[in-house]
RNA sequence: GGCGGCGUAGCCAAGUGGUAAGGCAUGGGACUGCAAAUCCCUGAUCCCCGGUUCGAAUCCGGGCGCCGCCUCCA
């Protein structure tokens, strides 16, 4: 029996997780839109989903995890021009939309691998599920949930009485302050497109035939169509960023519950908060972004960013600053060094001694995935004078099932792995000087190397050096 | 205008009724020819005001400040 507890946005409370099908957790995560590189903020939901996935597996559950890839464009906010992000990116690069999508999909997958995220079971692409999306829209049309206007086929939110329930929307209040609608023909501001017709005079690469004519799917449709295809008409968990609660997830629920006559369509909705970056959210639309690659260029290890992620709770806004990133990198490096030191221990752990630490770690992670608390337990293990090296090895490697920090495999960045004839020669000269206690000469050589970014450290095993 | 969240040491951040986890940085010590690395020690009464309570960072009320959603957005 699982004792994992998660905060369910649907009920606004922490609930014990019970899968619909005993022993099997079915999870859908809103995936990336691949018209641009994913920045650090975009990466948080996947780190979060990965933590969730690992926690479910640690509970002994089989996990089927689906993450969609949105490779068809959504309209930009400037709806009048009919511009589409995917199409625009393609036009700018002078490439085909499919090439742009493939390119950024690969980049995202690379980031996932670098961050040690467990690969999902299914990675469905929106463009490869057009028939499923059309079929879903047809069901809704047949059931009378839709209406057609010049702009496209729309979902009539008035026909779904529970529409405002999930996000606790105040539709009246919302209208009071709402801007002038983007599509004046819409019956209610909340109504959304299931199928869009092309805008006259605008060439689109991504268009398909449908019962309503040529066009392209509304952007909420793909998640409903693909999740249901791979996970069933009702499944356990749906994850995404908090920004999706209001519109995207509300609309997904409306479509799915109406089409399949299920309620609740998804039992547990889990949402991650945003990273704050320089006093505002990190967002592509504002250009306020930093990529994982940018961190690597600055000399950070990818898993140091995962460590940064684990230092905060997923449901809390977290401030990303380079200072905080440095702190995380140092912390990660040290934790890894501790793990590496005891990694090879062959002895058996003392079950009585490690049990309390195991219990506290599990308790933290089972309490709505409280990674910061779990990390603190890991640190306690490294500092404990009571635990034997074998105890520590056993605990840290077990904890890493959840943490995914590569504690069993990653090499700590301390000793130099490089060799350079010139530097080695200089170090040899310095050693000679030290041997004869000519410390002025020795220090001069070290200073010279430091000036070019090379740090020399004397150890009992002799000098070693590293860059930066 | 509507809705949600947050404000804890220099920084990142746990903790939601019983007297403040953890990491990083700082300072001190050990070690070192000196450093580096490492190890040990070291700091906050929790935005402000009022209330409830034997007791509040934690509950209630009122301020101030910050972030987000309502439009593409993780």
Coordinates of C-alpha atoms (C1' of nucleotides) in Angstrom, one line a residue, chain B:
Chain B
rG1 C1' -11.1 44.6 -12.0
rG2 C1' -11.2 39.0 -10.6
rC3 C1' -8.3 34.9 -8.6
rG4 C1' -4.0 32.5 -6.3
rG5 C1' 0.8 32.4 -3.8
rC6 C1' 4.7 34.4 -1.1
rG7 C1' 7.5 37.7 2.6
rU8 C1' 12.2 32.9 7.7
rA9 C1' 19.9 34.6 9.0
rG10 C1' 24.4 37.9 3.5
rC11 C1' 22.2 34.2 -0.5
rC12 C1' 19.0 29.6 -1.8
rA13 C1' 15.6 27.4 1.4
rA14 C1' 12.6 23.5 5.1
rG15 C1' 9.3 24.2 9.0
rU16 C1' 2.0 25.7 9.3
rG17 C1' 0.4 25.8 17.4
rG18 C1' 5.1 24.1 21.8
rU19 C1' 9.7 27.6 22.0
rA20 C1' 13.7 28.1 14.3
rA21 C1' 16.1 21.7 9.2
rG22 C1' 19.7 21.7 5.5
rG23 C1' 23.1 23.9 1.8
rC24 C1' 26.2 28.1 0.4
rA25 C1' 28.8 32.3 2.0
rU26 C1' 31.2 34.9 6.5
rG27 C1' 34.3 34.6 11.0
rG28 C1' 37.4 31.4 14.2
rG29 C1' 40.2 26.8 14.8
rA30 C1' 42.9 22.2 13.0
rC31 C1' 46.0 20.8 8.9
rU32 C1' 49.8 23.4 5.4
rG33 C1' 56.4 26.4 4.3
rC34 C1' 52.2 29.5 2.5
rA35 C1' 47.8 28.3 0.1
rA36 C1' 44.1 25.0 -1.8
rA37 C1' 41.1 20.9 -0.5
rU38 C1' 39.2 18.7 3.9
rC39 C1' 37.4 18.5 9.0
rC40 C1' 35.4 21.1 13.6
rC41 C1' 33.1 25.4 15.6
rU42 C1' 30.3 29.8 14.5
rG43 C1' 24.9 33.3 13.2
rA44 C1' 18.1 34.5 12.7
rU45 C1' 12.7 35.1 17.4
rC46 C1' 10.7 34.3 11.5
rC47 C1' 7.9 42.1 6.9
rC48 C1' 4.9 45.6 10.4
rC49 C1' 0.6 46.4 13.8
rG50 C1' -3.3 44.3 16.6
rG51 C1' -6.0 39.8 18.3
rU52 C1' -6.9 34.5 19.9
rU53 C1' -4.0 31.1 23.1
rC54 C1' -0.8 28.8 29.0
rG55 C1' 2.1 29.1 24.4
rA56 C1' 2.3 31.5 17.3
rA57 C1' 7.1 32.0 12.3
rU58 C1' 2.9 28.8 12.4
rC59 C1' -4.4 30.6 13.6
rC60 C1' -7.6 35.4 12.9
rG61 C1' -8.0 40.8 11.4
rG62 C1' -5.6 45.1 9.3
rG63 C1' -1.4 47.2 6.8
rC64 C1' 3.2 47.3 3.6
rG65 C1' 6.1 44.7 -0.1
rC66 C1' 7.0 41.0 -3.9
rC67 C1' 5.5 37.1 -7.6
rG68 C1' 2.1 34.7 -10.7
rC69 C1' -2.7 33.5 -13.4
rC70 C1' -7.0 35.8 -16.0
rU71 C1' -3.4 36.5 -23.4
rC72 C1' 1.4 32.6 -25.7
rC73 C1' 3.8 31.0 -21.3
rA74 C1' 6.6 25.5 -17.2

